[in-house]
Short mmCIF file of C-alpha atoms and ligand atoms in Angstrom, two decimals:
data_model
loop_
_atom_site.label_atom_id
_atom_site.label_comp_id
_atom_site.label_asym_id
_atom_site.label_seq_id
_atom_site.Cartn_x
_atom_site.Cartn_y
_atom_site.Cartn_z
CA UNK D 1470 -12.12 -27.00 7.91
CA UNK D 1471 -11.08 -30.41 6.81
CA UNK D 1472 -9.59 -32.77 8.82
CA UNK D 1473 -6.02 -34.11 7.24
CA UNK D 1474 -6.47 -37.07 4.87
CA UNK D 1475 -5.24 -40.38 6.07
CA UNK D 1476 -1.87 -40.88 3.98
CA UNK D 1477 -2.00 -41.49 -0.06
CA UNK D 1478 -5.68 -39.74 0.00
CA UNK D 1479 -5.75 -37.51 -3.29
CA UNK D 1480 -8.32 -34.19 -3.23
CA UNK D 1481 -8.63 -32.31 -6.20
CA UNK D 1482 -9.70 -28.91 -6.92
CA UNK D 1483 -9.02 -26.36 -10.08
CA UNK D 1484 -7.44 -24.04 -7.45
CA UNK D 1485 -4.85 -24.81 -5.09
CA UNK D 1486 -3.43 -22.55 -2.68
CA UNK D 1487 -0.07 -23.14 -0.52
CA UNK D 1488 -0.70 -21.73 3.00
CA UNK D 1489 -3.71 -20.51 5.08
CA UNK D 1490 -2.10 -17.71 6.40
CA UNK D 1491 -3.85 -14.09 5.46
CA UNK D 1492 -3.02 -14.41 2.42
CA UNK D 1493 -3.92 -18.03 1.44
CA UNK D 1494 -7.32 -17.09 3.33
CA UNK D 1495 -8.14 -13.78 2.37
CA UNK D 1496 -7.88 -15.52 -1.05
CA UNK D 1497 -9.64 -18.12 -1.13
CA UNK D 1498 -12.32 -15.64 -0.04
CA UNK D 1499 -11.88 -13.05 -2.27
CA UNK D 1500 -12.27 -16.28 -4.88
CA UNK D 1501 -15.56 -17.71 -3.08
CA UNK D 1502 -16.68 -14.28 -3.04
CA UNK D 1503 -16.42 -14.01 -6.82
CA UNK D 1504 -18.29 -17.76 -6.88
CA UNK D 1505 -15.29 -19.68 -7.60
CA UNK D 1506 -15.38 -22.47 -4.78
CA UNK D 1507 -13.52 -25.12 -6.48
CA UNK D 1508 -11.11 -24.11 -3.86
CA UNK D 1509 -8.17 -25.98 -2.01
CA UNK D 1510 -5.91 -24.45 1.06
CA UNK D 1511 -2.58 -26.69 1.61
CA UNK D 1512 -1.66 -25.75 5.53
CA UNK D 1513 1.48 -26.93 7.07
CA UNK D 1514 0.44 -26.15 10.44
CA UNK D 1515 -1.83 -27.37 12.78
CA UNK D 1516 -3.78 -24.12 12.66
CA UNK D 1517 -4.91 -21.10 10.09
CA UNK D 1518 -3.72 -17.80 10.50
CA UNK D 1519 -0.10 -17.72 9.85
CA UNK D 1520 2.03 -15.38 11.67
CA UNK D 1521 -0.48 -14.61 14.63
CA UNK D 1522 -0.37 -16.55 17.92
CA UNK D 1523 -2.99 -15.20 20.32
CA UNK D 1524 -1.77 -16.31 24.28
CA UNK D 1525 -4.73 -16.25 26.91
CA UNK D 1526 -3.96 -14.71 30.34
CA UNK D 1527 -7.28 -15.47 32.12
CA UNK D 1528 -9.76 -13.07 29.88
CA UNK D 1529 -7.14 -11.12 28.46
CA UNK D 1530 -5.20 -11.84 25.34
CA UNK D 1531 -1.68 -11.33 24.64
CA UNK D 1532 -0.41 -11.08 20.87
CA UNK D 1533 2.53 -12.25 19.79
CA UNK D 1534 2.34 -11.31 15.95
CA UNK D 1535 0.07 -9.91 14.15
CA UNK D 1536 -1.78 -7.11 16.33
CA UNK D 1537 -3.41 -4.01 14.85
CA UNK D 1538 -5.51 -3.12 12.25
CA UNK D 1539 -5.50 0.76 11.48
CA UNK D 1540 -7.40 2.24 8.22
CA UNK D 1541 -5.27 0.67 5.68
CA UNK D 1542 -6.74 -2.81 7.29
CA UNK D 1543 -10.37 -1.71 5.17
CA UNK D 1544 -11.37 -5.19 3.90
CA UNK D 1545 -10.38 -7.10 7.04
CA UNK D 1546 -11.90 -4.40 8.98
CA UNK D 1547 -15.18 -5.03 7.17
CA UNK D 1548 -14.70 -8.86 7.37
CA UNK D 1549 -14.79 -8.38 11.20
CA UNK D 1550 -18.39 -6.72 10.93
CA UNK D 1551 -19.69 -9.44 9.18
CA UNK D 1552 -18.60 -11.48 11.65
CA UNK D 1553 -19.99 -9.88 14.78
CA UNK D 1554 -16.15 -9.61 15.94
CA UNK D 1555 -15.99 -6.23 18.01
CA UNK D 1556 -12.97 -4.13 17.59
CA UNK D 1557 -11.16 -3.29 20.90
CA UNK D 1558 -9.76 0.76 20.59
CA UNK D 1559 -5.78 1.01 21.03
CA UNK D 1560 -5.76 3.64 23.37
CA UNK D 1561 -2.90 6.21 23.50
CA UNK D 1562 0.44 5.58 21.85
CA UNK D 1563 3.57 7.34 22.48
CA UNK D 1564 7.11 8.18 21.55
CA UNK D 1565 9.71 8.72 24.48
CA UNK D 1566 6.03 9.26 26.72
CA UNK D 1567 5.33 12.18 24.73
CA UNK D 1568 2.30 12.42 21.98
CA UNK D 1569 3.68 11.70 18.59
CA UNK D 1570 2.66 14.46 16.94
CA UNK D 1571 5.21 16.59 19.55
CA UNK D 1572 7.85 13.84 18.61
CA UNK D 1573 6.87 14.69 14.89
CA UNK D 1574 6.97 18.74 14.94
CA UNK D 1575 10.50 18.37 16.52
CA UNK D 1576 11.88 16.73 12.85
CA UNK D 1577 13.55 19.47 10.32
CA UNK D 1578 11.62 20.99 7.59
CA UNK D 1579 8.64 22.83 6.47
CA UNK D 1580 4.85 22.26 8.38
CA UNK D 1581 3.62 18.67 9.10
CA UNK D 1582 0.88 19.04 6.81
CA UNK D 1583 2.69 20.30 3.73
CA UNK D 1584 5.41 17.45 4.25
CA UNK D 1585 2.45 15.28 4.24
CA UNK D 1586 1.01 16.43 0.89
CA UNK D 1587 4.42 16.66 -0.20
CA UNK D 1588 5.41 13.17 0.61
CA UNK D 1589 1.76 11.93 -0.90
CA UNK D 1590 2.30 13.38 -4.14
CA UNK D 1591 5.74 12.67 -4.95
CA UNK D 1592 5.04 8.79 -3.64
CA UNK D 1593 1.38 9.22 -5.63
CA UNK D 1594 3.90 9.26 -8.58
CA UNK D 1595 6.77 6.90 -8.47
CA UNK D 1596 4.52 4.39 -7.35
CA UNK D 1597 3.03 4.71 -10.63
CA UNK D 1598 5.75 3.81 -12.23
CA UNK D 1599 7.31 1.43 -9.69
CA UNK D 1600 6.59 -1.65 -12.47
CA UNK D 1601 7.49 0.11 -15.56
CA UNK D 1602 11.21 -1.24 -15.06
CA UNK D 1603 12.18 2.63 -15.35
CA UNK D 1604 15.89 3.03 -14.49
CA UNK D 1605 15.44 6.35 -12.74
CA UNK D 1606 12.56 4.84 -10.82
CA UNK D 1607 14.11 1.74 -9.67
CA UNK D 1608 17.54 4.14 -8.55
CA UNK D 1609 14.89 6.09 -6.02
CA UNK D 1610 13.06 3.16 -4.99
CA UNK D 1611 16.24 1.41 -3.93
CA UNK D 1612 18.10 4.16 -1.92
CA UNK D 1613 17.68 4.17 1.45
CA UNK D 1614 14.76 5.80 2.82
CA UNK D 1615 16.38 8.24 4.92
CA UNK D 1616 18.56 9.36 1.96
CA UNK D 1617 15.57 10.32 0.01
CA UNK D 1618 13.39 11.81 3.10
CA UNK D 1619 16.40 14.30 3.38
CA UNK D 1620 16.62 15.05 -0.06
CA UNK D 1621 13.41 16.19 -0.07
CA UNK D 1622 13.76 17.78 3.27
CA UNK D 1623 11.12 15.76 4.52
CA UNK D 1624 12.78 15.49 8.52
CA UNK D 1625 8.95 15.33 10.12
CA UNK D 1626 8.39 12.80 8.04
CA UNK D 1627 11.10 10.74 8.91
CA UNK D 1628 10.27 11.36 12.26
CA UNK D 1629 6.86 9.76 12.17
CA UNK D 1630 8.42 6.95 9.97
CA UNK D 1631 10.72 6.07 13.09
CA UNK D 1632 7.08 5.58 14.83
CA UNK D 1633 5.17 3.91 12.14
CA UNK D 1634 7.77 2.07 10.45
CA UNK D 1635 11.11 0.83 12.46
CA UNK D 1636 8.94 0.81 15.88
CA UNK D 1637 6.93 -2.11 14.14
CA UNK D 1638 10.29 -4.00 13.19
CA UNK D 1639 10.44 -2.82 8.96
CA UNK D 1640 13.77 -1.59 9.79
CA UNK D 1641 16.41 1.19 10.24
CA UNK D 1642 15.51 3.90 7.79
CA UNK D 1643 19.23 4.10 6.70
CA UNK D 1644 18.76 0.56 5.60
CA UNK D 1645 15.09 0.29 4.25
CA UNK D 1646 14.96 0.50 0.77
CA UNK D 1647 12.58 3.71 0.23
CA UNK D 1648 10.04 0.62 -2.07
CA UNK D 1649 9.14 -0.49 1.19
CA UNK D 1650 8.39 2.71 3.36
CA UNK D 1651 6.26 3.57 0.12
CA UNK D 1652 4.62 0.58 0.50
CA UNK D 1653 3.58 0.53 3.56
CA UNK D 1654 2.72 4.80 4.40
CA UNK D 1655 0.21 5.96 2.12
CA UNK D 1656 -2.64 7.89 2.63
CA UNK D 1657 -4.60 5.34 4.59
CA UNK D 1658 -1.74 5.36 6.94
CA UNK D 1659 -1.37 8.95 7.49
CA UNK D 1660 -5.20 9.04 8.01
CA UNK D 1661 -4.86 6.33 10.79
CA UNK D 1662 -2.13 8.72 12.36
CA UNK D 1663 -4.45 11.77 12.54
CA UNK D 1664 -7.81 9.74 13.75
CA UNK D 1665 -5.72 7.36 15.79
CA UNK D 1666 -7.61 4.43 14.62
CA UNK D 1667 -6.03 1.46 15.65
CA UNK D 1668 -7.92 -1.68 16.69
CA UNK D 1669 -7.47 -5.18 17.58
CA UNK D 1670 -10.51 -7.90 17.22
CA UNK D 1671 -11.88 -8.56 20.12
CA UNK D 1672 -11.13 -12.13 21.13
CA UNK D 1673 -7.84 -11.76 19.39
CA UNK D 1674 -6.70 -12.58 15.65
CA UNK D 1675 -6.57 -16.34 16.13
CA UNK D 1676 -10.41 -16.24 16.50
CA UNK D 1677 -10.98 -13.58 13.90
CA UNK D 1678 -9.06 -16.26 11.17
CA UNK D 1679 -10.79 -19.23 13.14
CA UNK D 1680 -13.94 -17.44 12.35
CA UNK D 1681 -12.46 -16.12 8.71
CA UNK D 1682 -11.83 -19.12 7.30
CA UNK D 1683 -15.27 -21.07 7.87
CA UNK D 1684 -16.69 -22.73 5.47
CA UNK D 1685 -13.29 -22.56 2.87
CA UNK D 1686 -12.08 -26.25 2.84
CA UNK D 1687 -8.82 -25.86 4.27
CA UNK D 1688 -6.56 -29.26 5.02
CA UNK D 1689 -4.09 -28.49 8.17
CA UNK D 1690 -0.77 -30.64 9.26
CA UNK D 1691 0.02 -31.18 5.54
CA UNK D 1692 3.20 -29.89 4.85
CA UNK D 1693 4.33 -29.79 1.07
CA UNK D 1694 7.37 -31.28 0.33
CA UNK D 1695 7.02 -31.44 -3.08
CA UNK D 1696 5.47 -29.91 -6.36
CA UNK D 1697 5.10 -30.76 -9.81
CA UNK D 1698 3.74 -28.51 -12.51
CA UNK D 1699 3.28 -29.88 -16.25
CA UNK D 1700 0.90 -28.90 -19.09
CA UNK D 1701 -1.17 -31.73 -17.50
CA UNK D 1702 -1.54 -29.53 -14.45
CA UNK D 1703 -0.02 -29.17 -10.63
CA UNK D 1704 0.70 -31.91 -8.25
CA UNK D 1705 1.17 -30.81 -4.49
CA UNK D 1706 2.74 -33.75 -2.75
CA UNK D 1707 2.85 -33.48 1.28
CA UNK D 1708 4.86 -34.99 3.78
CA UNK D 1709 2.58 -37.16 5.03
CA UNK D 1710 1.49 -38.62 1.44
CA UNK D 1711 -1.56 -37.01 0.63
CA UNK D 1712 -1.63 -35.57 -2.93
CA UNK D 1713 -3.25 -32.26 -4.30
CA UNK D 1714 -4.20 -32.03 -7.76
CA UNK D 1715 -5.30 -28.63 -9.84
CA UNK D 1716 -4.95 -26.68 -12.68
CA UNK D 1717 -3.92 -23.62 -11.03
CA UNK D 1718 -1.39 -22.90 -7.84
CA UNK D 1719 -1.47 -19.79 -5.51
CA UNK D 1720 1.50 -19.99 -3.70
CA UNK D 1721 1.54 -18.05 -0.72
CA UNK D 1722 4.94 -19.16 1.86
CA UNK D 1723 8.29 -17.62 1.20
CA UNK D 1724 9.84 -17.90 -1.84
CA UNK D 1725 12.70 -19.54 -1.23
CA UNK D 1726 11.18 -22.54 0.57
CA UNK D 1727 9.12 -23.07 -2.33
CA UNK D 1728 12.07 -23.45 -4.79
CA UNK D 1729 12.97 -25.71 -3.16
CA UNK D 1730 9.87 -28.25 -3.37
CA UNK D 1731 9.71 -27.80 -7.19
CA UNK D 1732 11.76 -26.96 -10.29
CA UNK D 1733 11.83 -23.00 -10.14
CA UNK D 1734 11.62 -21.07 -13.36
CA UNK D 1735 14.71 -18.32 -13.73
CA UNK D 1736 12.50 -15.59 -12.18
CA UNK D 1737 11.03 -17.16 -9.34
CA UNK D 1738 14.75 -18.11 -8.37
CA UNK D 1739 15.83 -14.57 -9.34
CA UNK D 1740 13.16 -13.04 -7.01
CA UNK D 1741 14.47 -15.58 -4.41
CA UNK D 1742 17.91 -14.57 -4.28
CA UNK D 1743 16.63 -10.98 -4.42
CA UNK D 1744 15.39 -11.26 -0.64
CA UNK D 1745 16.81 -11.08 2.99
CA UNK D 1746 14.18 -12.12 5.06
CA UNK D 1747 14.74 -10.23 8.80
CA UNK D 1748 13.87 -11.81 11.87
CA UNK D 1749 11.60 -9.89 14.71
CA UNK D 1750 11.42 -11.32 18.28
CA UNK D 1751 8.11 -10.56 20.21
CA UNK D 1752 8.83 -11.07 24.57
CA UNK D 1753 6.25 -11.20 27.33
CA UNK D 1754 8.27 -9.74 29.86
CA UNK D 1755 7.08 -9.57 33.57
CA UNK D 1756 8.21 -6.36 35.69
CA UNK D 1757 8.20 -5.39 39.13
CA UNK D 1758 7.66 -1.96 38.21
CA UNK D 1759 7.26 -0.10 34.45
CA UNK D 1760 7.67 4.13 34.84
CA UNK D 1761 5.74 4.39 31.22
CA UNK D 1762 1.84 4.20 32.37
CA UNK D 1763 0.82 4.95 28.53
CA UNK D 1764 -0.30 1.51 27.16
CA UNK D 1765 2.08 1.80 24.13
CA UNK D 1766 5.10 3.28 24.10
CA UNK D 1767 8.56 3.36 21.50
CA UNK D 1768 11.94 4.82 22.41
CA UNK D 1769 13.61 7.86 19.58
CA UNK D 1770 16.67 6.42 20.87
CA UNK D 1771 15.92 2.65 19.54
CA UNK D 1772 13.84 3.66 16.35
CA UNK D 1773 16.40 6.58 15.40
CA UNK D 1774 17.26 6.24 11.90
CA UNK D 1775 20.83 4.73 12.46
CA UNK D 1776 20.14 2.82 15.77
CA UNK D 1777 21.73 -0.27 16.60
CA UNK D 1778 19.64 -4.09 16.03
CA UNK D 1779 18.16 -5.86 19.31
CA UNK D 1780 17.31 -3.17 21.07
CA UNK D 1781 13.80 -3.11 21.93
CA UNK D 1782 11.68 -0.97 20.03
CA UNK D 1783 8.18 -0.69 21.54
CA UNK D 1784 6.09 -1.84 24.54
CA UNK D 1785 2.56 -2.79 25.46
CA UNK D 1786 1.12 -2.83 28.62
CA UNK D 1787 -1.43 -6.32 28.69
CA UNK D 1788 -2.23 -7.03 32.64
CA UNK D 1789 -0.99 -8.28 36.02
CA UNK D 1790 0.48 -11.73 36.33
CA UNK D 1791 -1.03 -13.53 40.01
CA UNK D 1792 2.09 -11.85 41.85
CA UNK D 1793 0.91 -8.55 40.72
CA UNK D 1794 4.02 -7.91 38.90
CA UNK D 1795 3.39 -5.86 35.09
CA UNK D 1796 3.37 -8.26 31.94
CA UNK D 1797 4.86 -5.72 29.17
CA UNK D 1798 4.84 -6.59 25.31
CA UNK D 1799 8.19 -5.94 23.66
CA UNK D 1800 9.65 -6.31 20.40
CA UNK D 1801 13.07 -5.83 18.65
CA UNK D 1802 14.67 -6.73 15.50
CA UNK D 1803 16.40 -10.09 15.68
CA UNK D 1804 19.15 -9.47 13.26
CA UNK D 1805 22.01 -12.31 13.73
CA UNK D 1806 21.53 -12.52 17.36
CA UNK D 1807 20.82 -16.23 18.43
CA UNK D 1808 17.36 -16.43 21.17
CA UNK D 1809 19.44 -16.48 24.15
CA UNK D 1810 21.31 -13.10 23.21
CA UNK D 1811 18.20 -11.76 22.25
CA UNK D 1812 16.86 -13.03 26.00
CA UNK D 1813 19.41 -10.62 27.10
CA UNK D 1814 19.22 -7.44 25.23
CA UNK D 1815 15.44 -7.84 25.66
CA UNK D 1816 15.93 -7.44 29.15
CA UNK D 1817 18.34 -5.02 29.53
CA UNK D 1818 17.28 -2.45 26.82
CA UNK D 1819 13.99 -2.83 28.81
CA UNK D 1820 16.25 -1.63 32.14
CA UNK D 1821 17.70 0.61 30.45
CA UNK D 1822 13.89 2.52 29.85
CA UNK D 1823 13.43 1.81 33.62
CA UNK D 1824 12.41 -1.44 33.93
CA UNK D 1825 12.54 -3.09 37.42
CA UNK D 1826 13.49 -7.33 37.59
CA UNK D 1827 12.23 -7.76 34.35
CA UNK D 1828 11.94 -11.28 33.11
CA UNK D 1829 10.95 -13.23 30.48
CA UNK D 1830 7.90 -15.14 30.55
CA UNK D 1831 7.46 -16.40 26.84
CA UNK D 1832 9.67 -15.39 23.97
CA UNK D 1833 9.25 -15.64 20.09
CA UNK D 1834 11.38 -15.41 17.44
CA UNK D 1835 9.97 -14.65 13.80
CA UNK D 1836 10.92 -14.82 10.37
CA UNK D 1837 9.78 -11.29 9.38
CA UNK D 1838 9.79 -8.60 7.04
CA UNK D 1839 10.90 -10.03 3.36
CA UNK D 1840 13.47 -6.51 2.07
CA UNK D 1841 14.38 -6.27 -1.12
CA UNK D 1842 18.07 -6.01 -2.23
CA UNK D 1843 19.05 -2.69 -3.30
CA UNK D 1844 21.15 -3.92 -6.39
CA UNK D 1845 18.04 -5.85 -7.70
CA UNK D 1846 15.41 -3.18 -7.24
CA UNK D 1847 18.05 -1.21 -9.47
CA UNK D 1848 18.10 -3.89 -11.53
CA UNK D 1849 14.36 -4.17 -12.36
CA UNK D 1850 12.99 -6.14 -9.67
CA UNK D 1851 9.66 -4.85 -9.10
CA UNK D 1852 8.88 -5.34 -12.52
CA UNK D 1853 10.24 -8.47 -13.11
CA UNK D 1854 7.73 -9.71 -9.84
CA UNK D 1855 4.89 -8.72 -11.83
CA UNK D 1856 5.63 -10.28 -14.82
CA UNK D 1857 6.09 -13.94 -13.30
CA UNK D 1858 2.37 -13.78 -12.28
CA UNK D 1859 0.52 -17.00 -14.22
CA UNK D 1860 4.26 -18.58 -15.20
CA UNK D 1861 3.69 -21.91 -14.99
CA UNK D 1862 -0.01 -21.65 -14.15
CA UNK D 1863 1.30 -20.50 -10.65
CA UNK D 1864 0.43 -17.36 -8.85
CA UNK D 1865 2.95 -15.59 -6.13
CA UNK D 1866 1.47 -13.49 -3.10
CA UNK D 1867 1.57 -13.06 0.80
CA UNK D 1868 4.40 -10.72 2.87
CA UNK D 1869 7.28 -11.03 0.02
CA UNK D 1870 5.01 -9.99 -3.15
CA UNK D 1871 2.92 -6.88 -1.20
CA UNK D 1872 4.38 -6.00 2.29
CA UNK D 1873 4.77 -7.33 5.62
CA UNK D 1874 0.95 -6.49 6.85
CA UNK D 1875 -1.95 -8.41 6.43
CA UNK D 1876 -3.84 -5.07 4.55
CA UNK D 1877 -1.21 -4.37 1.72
CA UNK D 1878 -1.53 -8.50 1.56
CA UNK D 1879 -5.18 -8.35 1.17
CA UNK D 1880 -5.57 -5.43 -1.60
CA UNK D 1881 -2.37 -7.26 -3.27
CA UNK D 1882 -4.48 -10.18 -3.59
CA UNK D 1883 -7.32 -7.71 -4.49
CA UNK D 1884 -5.45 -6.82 -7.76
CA UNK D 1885 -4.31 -9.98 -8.24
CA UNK D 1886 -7.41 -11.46 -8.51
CA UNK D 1887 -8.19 -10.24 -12.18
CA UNK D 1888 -5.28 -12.22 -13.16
CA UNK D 1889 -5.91 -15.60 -11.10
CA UNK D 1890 -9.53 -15.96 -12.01
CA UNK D 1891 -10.16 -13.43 -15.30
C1 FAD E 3028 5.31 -9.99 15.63
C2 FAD E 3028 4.45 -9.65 14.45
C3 FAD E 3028 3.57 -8.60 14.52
C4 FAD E 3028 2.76 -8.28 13.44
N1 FAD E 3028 1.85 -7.27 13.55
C5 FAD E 3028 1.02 -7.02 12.52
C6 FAD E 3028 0.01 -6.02 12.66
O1 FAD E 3028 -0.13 -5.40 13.70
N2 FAD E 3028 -0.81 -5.80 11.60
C7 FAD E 3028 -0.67 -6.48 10.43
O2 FAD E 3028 -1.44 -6.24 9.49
N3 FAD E 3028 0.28 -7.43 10.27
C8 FAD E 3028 1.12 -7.70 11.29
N4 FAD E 3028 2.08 -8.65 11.16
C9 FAD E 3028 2.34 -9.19 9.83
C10 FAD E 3028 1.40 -10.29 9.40
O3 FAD E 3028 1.18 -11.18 10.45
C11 FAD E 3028 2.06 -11.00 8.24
O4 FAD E 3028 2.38 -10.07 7.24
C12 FAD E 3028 1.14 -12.06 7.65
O5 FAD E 3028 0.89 -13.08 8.59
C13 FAD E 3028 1.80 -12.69 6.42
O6 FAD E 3028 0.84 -13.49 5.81
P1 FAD E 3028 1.22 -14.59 4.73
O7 FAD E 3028 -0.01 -15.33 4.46
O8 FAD E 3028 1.98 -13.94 3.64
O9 FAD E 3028 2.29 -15.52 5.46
P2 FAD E 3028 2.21 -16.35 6.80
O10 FAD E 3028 1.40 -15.62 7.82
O11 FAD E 3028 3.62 -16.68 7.13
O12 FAD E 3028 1.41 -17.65 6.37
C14 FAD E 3028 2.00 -18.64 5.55
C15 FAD E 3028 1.37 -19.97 5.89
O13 FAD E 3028 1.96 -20.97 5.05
C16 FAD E 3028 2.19 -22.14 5.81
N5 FAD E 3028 3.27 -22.91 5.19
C17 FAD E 3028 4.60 -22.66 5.18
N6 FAD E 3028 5.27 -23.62 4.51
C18 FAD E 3028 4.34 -24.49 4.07
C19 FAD E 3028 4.40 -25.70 3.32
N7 FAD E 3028 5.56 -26.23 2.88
N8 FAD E 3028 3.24 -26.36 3.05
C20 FAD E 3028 2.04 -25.86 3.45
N9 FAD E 3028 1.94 -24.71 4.18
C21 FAD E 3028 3.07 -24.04 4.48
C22 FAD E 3028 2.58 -21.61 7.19
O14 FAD E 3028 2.38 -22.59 8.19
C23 FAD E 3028 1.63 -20.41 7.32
O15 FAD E 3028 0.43 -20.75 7.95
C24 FAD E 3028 2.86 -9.03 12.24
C25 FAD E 3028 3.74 -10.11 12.17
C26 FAD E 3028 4.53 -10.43 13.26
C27 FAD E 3028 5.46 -11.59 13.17
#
């Protein structure tokens, strides 16, 4: 990693890429990996990673964003055996203390596995088609999911999907448009399900990226504040002077920040307007007593399809603080609630599942999940995101382009790849 350049230093390199988050990193890897090194990361931050902040409580570590890996993770999973980095084994999960499948069999409709094959095939082929700007396609991919699921009488689906997809903060599945459910449970998913394979490197994520990203030249604390892209090629100013020169940008932070450091063309600010970014909130809380002795836990009642926001959604035993009270993991969706409110209905949602004295120790509050609006999947968003790839010698990925997960990110950038460095 390179220290930042004093102020007014200029680096060049044919590739530039905005962020070292997953997917600034997994990129410039995937690129050094194909023996392009004429590689730059841009890093705002003091650190690499992105959205994962790894807290040390004597030997143990305590996540506060990214977590798990399950199958779907396959390229970061291999990336941790190069590395030597041991995965730890998520032991059991649960769903109101009960085994999920249980919690599963109890939703309407025909057998588990036929729902599954069901689900697979009829997701196999809209995602087909979900760039083809077909009108019927974009109309399904834009309804709600739940609206679909129960079309297709699908109820044990939706069942897991309160598990595997609102438990982890994607959203209400009366809200979610069905593009990102799709997105996000596919096969690999419902394999991880039925193996229950679902890790965490040992040491925690910020040492897995620390580890990741050696050797990619990588230039933290520089913020960009502003970008200029001509024929000549791209300029990446940041705010502390330095200057980044290429031919080609990856651009990996949200969207709508990024408009706003250059002259957008009409479809990056279309695809801008087109997303809501959601907000998750991740609390340490410390307990005199927890009644749910399985090490991670979610609540029907909080992940139903048409439950209410701030509520929280899951928790994760860690370890005992020094008075031997229980540090618990939770999370909820942030909506419009401001920290302190949040503080609040962290802390009594978590009495309300039996909690004793909890209390905060450390909260965060995240800018999370980019959703898509309904009226411009209908109107041929998906589509028009593919299209903009190369505009202006610029490349889009990260959490908005693929999905909120650092796998979909990395086979994104996977696919993308053809088109950044034929
Ligand atoms: C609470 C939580 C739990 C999660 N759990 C999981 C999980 O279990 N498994 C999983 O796979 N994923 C999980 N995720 C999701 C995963 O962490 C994100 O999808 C991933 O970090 C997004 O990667 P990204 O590179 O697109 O963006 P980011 O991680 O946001 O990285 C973008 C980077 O760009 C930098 N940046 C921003 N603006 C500028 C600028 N102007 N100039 C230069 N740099 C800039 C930022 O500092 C940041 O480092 C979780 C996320 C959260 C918040």
């Amino acid at each position: 990693m390179t220290t930042p350049p004093s102020s007014h230093d200029i680096a060049r390199a044919k590739y530039l890429i905005l962020g070292a988050g997953p997917a600034g990193l997994t990129m410039a890897k995937m690129l050094a990996d194909r023996g392009v090194d004429d590689v730059i990361l841009i890093e705002a931050s003091g650190k690499v990673g992105g959205k994962c902040l790894s807290s040390e409580i004597g030997d143990h570590v305590v996540e506060f964003g990214t977590c798990y890996a399950i199958w779907s993770h396959k390229y970061i999973l291999k990336q941790m055996k190069k590395l030597g980095i041991k995965r730890n084994y998520l032991r059991a999960q649960r769903i109101d203390d009960r085994e999920l499948m249980d919690y599963i069999r109890d939703g309407s409709g025909p057998s588990f596995f036929w729902q599954v094959f069901k689900y697979l095939r009829l997701r196999g082929r809209l995602m087909a088609k979900a760039d083809a700007n077909d009108p019927e396609v974009n109309d399904l991919l834009a309804q709600p999911t739940s609206d679909w699921l129960r079309a297709h009488n699908l109820g044990k689906i939706e069942h897991m999907m309160h598990r595997v997809v609102t438990s982890i903060g994607y959203g209400y599945l009366n809200r979610l448009p069905l593009i990102h459910a799709f997105r996000w449970v596919d096969f690999n998913m419902m394999l991880t399900g039925l193996l229950k394979f679902t890790v965490m490197p040992d040491g925690g994520w910020q040492r897995f990226w620390d580890r990741f990203a050696e050797g990619l030249d990588i230039h933290l604390n520089q913020r960009a504040t502003k970008i200029v892209r001509a024929a000549s090629g791209i300029r990446v100013v940041t705010e502390n002077g330095s200057e980044f020169i290429g031919e080609r940008l990856i651009n990996t932070i949200p969207l709508d920040v990024f408009n706003q450091l250059t002259h957008p063309s009409k479809a990056e600010t279309r695809v801008a307007e087109a997303i809501d970014w959601g907000g998750y909130t991740t609390s340490l809380l410390s307990v005199a007593d927890w009644p749910h002795d399985v090490p991670v836990n979610s609540w029907s009642a909080t992940c139903a399809t048409d439950a209410n926001d701030g509520q929280i959604l899951f928790s994760r035993i860690e370890c005992e603080d020094e008075d031997g009270r229980t540090l618990v993991t939770v999370g909820q969706l942030s909506a419009a609630y401001e920290p302190d409110e949040l503080t609040e209905l962290a802390r009594f949602s978590a009495q309300e599942r039996g909690a004793v004295d909890p209390r905060i120790v450390q909260q965060v509050v995240w800018s999370y999940m980019p959703t898509y609006k309904a009226g411009a999947i209908r109107d041929g968003l998906i589509a028009a995101m593919a299209a903009m790839q190369g505009e202006n010698n610029t490349f889009h990925t990260g959490a908005s382009f693929s999905h909120e997960a650092v796998s979909t990110i990395s086979s994104f950038n996977a696919q993308l790849l053809a088109k950044v460095a034929p």
